[in-house]
mmCIF file of C-alpha atoms in Angstrom:
data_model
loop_
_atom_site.group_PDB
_atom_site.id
_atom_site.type_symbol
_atom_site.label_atom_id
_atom_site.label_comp_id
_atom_site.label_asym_id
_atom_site.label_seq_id
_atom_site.Cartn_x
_atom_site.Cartn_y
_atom_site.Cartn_z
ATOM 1 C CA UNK A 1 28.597 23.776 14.418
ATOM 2 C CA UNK A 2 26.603 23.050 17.658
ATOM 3 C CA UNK A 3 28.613 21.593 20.667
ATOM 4 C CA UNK A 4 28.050 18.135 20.980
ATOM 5 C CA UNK A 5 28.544 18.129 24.665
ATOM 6 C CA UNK A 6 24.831 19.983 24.977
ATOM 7 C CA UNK A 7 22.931 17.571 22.288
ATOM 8 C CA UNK A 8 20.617 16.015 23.985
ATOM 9 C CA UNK A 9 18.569 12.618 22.749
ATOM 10 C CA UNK A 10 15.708 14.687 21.849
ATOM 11 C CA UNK A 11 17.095 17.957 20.159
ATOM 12 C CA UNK A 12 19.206 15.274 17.810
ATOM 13 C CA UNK A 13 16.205 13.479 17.298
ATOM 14 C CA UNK A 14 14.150 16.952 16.683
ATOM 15 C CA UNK A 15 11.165 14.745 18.965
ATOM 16 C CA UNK A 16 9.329 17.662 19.392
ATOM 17 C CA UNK A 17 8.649 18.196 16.145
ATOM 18 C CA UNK A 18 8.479 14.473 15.148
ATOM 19 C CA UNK A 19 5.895 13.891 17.990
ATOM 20 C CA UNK A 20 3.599 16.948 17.092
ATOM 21 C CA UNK A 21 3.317 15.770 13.572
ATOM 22 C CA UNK A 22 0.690 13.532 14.419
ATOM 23 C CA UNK A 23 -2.998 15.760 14.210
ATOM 24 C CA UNK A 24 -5.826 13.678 13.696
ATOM 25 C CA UNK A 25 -8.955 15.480 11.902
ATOM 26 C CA UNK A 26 -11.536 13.231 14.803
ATOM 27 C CA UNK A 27 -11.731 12.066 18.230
ATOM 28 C CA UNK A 28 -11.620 8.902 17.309
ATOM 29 C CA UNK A 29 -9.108 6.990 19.143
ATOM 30 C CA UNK A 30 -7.528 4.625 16.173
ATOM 31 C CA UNK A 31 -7.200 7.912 13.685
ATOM 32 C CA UNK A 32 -3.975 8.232 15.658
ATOM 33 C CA UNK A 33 -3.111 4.791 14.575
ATOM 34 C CA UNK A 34 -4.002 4.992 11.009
ATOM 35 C CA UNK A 35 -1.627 8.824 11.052
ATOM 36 C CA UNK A 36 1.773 6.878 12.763
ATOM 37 C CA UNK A 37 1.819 3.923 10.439
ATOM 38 C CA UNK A 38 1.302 6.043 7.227
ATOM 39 C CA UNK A 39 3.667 8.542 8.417
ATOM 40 C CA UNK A 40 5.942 6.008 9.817
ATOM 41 C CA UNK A 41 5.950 4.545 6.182
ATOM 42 C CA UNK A 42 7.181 8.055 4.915
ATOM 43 C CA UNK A 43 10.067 7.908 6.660
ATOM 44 C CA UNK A 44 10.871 4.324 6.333
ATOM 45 C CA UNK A 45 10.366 5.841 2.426
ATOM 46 C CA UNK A 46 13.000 8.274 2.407
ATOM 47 C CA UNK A 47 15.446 5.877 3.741
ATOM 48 C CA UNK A 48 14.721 3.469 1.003
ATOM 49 C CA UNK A 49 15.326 6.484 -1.193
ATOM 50 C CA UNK A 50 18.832 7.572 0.506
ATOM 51 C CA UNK A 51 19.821 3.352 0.005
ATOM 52 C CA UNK A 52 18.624 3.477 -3.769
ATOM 53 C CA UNK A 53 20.501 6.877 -4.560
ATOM 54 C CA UNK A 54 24.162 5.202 -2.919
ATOM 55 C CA UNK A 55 23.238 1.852 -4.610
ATOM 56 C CA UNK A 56 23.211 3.168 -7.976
ATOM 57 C CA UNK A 57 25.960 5.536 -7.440
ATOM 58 C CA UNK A 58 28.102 2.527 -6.432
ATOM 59 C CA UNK A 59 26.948 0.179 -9.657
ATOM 60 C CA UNK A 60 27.159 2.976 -12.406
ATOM 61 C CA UNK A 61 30.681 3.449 -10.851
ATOM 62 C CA UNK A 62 31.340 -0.027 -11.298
ATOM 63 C CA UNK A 63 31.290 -0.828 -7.360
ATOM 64 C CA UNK A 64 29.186 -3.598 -7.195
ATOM 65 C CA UNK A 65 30.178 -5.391 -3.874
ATOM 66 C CA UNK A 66 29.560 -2.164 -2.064
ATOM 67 C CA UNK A 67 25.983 -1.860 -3.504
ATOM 68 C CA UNK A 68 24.839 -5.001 -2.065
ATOM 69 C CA UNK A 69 24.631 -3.438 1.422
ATOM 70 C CA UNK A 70 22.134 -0.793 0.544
ATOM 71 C CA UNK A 71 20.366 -2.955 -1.129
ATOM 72 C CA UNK A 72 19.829 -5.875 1.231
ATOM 73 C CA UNK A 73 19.058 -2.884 3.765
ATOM 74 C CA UNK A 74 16.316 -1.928 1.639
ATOM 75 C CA UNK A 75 14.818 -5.155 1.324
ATOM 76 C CA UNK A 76 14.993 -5.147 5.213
ATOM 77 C CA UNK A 77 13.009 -2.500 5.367
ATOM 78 C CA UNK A 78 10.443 -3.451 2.917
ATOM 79 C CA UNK A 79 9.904 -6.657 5.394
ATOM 80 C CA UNK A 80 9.509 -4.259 8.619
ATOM 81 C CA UNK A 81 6.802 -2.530 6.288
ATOM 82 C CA UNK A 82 4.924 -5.187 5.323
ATOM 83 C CA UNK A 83 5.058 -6.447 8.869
ATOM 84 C CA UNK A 84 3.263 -2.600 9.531
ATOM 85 C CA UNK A 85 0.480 -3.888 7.719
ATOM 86 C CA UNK A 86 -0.272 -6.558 10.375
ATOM 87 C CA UNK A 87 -0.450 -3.377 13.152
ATOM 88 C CA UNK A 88 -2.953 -1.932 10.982
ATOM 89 C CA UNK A 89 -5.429 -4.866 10.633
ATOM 90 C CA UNK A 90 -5.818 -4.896 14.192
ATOM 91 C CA UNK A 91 -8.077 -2.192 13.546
ATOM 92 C CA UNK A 92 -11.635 -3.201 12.500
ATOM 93 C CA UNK A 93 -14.231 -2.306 9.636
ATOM 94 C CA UNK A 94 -16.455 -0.076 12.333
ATOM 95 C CA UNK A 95 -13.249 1.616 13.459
ATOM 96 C CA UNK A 96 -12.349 2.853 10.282
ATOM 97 C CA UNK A 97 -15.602 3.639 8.964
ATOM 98 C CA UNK A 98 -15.579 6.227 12.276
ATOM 99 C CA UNK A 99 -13.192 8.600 11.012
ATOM 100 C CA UNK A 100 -12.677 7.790 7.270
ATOM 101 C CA UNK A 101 -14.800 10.838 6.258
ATOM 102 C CA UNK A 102 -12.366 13.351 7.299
ATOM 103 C CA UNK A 103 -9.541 11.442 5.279
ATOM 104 C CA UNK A 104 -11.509 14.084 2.304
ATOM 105 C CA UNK A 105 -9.158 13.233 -1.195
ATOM 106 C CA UNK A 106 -6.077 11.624 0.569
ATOM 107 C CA UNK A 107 -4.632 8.767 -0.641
ATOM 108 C CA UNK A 108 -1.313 6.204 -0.451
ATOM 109 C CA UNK A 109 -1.985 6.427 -3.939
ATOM 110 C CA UNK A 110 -0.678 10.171 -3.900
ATOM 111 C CA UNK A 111 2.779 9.177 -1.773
ATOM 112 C CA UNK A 112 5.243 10.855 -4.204
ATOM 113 C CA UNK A 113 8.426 9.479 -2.099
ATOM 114 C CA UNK A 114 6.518 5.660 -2.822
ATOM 115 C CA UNK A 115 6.211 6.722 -6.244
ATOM 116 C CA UNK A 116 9.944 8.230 -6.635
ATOM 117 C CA UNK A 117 11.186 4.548 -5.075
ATOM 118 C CA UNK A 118 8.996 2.923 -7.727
ATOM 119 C CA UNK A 119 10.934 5.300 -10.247
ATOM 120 C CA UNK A 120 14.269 4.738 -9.435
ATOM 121 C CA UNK A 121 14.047 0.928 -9.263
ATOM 122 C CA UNK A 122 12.446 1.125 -13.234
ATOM 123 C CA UNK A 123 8.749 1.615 -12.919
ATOM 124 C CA UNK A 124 8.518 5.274 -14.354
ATOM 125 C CA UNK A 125 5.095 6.898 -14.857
ATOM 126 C CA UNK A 126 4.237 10.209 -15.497
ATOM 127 C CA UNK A 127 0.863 10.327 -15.078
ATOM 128 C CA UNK A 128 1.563 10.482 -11.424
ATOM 129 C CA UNK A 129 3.509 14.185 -11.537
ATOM 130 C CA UNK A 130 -0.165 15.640 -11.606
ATOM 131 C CA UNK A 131 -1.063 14.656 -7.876
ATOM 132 C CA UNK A 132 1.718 16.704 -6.975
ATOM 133 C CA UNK A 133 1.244 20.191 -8.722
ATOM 134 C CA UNK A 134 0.567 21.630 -5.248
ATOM 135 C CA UNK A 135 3.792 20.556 -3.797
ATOM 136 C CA UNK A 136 6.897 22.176 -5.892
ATOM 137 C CA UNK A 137 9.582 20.393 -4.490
ATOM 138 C CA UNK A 138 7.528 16.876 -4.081
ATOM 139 C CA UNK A 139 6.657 17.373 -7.974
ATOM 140 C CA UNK A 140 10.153 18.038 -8.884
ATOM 141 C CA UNK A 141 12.033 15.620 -7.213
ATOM 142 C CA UNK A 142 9.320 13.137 -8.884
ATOM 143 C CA UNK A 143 10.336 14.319 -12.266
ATOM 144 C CA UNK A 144 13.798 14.008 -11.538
ATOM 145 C CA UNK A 145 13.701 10.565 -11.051
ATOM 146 C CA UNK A 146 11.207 9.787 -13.663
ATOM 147 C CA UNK A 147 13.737 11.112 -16.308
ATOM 148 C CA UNK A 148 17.128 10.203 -14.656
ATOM 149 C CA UNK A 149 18.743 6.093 -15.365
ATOM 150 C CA UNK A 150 16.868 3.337 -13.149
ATOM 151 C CA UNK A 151 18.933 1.232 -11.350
ATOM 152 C CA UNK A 152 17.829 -1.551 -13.145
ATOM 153 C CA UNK A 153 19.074 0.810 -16.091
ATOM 154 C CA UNK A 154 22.461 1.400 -14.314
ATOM 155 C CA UNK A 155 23.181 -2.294 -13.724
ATOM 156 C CA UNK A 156 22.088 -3.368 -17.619
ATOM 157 C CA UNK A 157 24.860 -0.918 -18.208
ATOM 158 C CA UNK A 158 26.874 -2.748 -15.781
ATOM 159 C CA UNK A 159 25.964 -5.722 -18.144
ATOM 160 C CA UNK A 160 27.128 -4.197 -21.179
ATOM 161 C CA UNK A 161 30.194 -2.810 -19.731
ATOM 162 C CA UNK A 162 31.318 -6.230 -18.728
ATOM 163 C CA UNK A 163 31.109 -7.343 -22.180
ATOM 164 C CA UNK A 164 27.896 -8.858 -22.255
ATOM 165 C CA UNK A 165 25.360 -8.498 -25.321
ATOM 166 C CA UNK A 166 22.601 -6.086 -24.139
ATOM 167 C CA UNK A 167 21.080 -4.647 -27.298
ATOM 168 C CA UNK A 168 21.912 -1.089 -27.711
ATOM 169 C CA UNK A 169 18.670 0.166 -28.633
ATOM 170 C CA UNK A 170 18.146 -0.728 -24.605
ATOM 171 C CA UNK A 171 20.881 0.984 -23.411
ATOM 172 C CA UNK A 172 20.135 4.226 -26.120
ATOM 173 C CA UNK A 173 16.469 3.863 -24.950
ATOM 174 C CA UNK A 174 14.680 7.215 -23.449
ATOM 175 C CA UNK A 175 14.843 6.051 -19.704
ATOM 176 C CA UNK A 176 11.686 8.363 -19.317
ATOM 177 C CA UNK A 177 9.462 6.028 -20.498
ATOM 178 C CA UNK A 178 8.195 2.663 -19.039
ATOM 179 C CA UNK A 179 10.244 0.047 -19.497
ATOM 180 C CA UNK A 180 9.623 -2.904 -21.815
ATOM 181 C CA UNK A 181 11.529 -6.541 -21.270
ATOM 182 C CA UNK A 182 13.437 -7.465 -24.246
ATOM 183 C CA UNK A 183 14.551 -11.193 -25.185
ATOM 184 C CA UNK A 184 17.952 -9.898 -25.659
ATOM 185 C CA UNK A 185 18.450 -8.505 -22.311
ATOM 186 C CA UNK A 186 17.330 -11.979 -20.847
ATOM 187 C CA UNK A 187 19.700 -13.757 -22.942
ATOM 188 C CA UNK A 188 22.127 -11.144 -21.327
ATOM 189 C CA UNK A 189 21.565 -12.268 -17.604
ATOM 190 C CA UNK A 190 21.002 -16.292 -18.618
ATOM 191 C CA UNK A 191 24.268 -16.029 -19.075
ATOM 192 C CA UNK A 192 25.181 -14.741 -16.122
ATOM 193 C CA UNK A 193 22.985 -16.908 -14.185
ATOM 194 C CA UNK A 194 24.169 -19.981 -16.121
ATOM 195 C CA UNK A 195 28.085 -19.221 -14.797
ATOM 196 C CA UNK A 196 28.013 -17.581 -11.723
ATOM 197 C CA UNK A 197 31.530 -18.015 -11.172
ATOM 198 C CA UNK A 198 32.717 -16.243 -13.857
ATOM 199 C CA UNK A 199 30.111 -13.498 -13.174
ATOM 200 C CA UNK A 200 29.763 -13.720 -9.702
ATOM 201 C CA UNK A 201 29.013 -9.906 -8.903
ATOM 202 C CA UNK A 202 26.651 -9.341 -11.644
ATOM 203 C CA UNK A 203 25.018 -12.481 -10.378
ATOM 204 C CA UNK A 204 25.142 -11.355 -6.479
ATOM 205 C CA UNK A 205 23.643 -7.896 -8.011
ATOM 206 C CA UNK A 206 20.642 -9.728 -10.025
ATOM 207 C CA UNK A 207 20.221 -11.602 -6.896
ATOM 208 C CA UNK A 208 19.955 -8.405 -4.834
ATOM 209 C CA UNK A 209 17.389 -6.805 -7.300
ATOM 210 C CA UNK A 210 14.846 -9.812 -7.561
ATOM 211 C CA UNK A 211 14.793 -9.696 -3.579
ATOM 212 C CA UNK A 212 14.085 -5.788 -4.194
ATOM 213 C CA UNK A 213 11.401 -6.863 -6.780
ATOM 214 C CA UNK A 214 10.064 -9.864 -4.040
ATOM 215 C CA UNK A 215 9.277 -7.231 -1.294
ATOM 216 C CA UNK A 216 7.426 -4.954 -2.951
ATOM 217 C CA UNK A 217 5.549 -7.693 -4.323
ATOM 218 C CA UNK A 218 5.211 -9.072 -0.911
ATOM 219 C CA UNK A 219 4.349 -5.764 0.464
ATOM 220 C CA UNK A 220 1.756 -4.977 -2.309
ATOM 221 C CA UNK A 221 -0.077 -8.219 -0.927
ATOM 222 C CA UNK A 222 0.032 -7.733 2.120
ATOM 223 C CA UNK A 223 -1.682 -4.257 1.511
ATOM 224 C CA UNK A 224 -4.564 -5.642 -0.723
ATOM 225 C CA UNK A 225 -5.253 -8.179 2.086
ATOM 226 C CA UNK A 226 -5.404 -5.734 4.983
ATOM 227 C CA UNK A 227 -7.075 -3.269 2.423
ATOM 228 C CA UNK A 228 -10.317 -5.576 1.883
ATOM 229 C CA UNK A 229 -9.718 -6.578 5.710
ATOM 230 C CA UNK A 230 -10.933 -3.190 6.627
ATOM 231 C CA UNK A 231 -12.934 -1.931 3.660
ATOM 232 C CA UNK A 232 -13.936 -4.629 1.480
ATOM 233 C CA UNK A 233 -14.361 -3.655 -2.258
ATOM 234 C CA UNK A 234 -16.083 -0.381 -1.924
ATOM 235 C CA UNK A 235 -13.947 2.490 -3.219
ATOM 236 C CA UNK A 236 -11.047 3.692 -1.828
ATOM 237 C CA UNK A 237 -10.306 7.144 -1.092
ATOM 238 C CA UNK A 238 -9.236 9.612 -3.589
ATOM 239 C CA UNK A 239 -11.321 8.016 -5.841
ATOM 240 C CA UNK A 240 -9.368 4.974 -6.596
ATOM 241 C CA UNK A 241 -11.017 1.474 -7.184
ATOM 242 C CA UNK A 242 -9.526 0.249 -3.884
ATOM 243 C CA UNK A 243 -8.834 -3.848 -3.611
ATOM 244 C CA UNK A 244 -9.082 -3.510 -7.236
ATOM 245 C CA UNK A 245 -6.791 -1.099 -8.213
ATOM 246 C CA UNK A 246 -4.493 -2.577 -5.489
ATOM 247 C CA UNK A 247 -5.135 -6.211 -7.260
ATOM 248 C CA UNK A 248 -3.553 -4.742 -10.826
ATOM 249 C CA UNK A 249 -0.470 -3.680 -9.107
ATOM 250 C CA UNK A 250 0.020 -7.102 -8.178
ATOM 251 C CA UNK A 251 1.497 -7.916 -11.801
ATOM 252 C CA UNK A 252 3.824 -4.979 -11.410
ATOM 253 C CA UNK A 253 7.417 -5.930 -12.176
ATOM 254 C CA UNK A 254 10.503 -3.884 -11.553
ATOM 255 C CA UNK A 255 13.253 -6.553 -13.362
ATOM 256 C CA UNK A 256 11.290 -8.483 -15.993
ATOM 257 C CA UNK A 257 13.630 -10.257 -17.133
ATOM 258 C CA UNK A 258 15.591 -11.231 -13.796
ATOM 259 C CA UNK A 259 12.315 -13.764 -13.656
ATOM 260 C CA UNK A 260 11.618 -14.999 -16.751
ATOM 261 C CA UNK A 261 15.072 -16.022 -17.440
ATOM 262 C CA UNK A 262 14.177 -18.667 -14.339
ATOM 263 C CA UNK A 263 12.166 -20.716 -16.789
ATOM 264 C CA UNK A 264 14.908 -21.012 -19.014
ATOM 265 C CA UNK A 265 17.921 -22.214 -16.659
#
């Protein structure tokens, strides 16, 4: 164990490392930009992903109130990302267009820790493992959470367990697969939503997931907008369709049914 009488701020903080992780591929002055806020995203990631992981620890254990810290810090940090996106616009069309050639393949699209959070809140997709065949550990900790419970998975449990009628063939579903919303699992959280009182930490937990579910909208926005901002509708890199492709995740939700039961109260 090292002496923490000789730790100093920037051999806790490993800053050497962290500040020669930044290598542009140009000279051109806002590559250096477009390299901190993506990487600065990654870590801001693996946070999210250390919150998730206690979150759902805490609900499948039954903890609820516990659970609502990690998750409201989550959310907090899916505001300071979206906020990211404002730094980012500040650079122009021409500015990108300097450097963007030596971006080659790479892609957000291919963040496996963005694609692990989108996992463990309920969006699973395995079509995404294949970016990721180069990367062992990246690919398997991707799998992992593409075949292990959501956390919306953990708290319909939660549902059940309370004595609330969420049909088994949900709960006996293969949590592999995509999720689809069922009528009887919003029937489920009506009724939670219609007495609060009675279930007032299954409601604070629903609650706590939409806001989840309202930031990454938010933050999928806000990355369209500044996406055509800089590069229009031409394609993105690592040949997706760009604003396009970024459009059709707008539709994207983690908790189905923790919104459509809204039309029903």
């Amino acid at each position: 164990m090292t002496d923490a009488r000789h730790i100093t701020y920037a051999g806790y903080l490993a800053l050497d490392d962290l500040l020669d992780a930044q290598r542009p591929h140009s000279d051109q002055h806002d590559e250096m930009l477009f390299v901190v806020i993506h990487q600065t995203k990654e870590l801001w990631l693996k946070q999210m992903i250390h919150e998730v992981a206690l979150a759902q620890s805490l609900v499948r254990g039954g903890d609820l109130v516990p659970a609502y810290k990690s998750l409201a810090r989550v959310s907090r940090i899916q505001a300071v990302m979206t906020q990211s996106w404002d730094v980012l616009a500040t650079m122009t069309p021409a500015d990108y267009l300097r450097f963007r050639d030596v971006l080659g393949s790479s892609s957000g699209f291919q963040s496996d820790q963005f694609r692990r959070f989108e996992a463990m809140l309920g969006l699973k997709d395995s079509a995404f493992l294949r970016h990721h065949l180069d990367r062992p550990h990246a690919h398997d900790a991707l799998k992992a959470a593409i075949e292990a419970p959501s956390l919306y998975d953990d708290a319909l449990a939660r549902l059940a367990a309370a004595g609330l009628a969420v049909p088994q063939a949900v709960l006996d579903r293969d949590v592999s697969q995509p999720y689809v919303a069922d009528p009887g699992v919003e029937a489920a959280w009506l009724e939670v939503y219609r007495d609060p009182r009675r279930w007032w930490e299954l409601y604070q937990l629903a609650e706590k997931l939409v806001d989840l579910d309202d930031a990454l909208l938010t933050w999928r926005h806000k990355h369209v907008i500044t996406v055509e901002r800089i590069i229009g509708r031409r394609m993105g890199t690592g040949g997706t369709a760009g604003v396009a492709y970024l459009t059709g995740t707008l539709s994207r939700r983690c908790f189905p049914e923790l919104w459509s039961l809204r039309t029903r109260l």
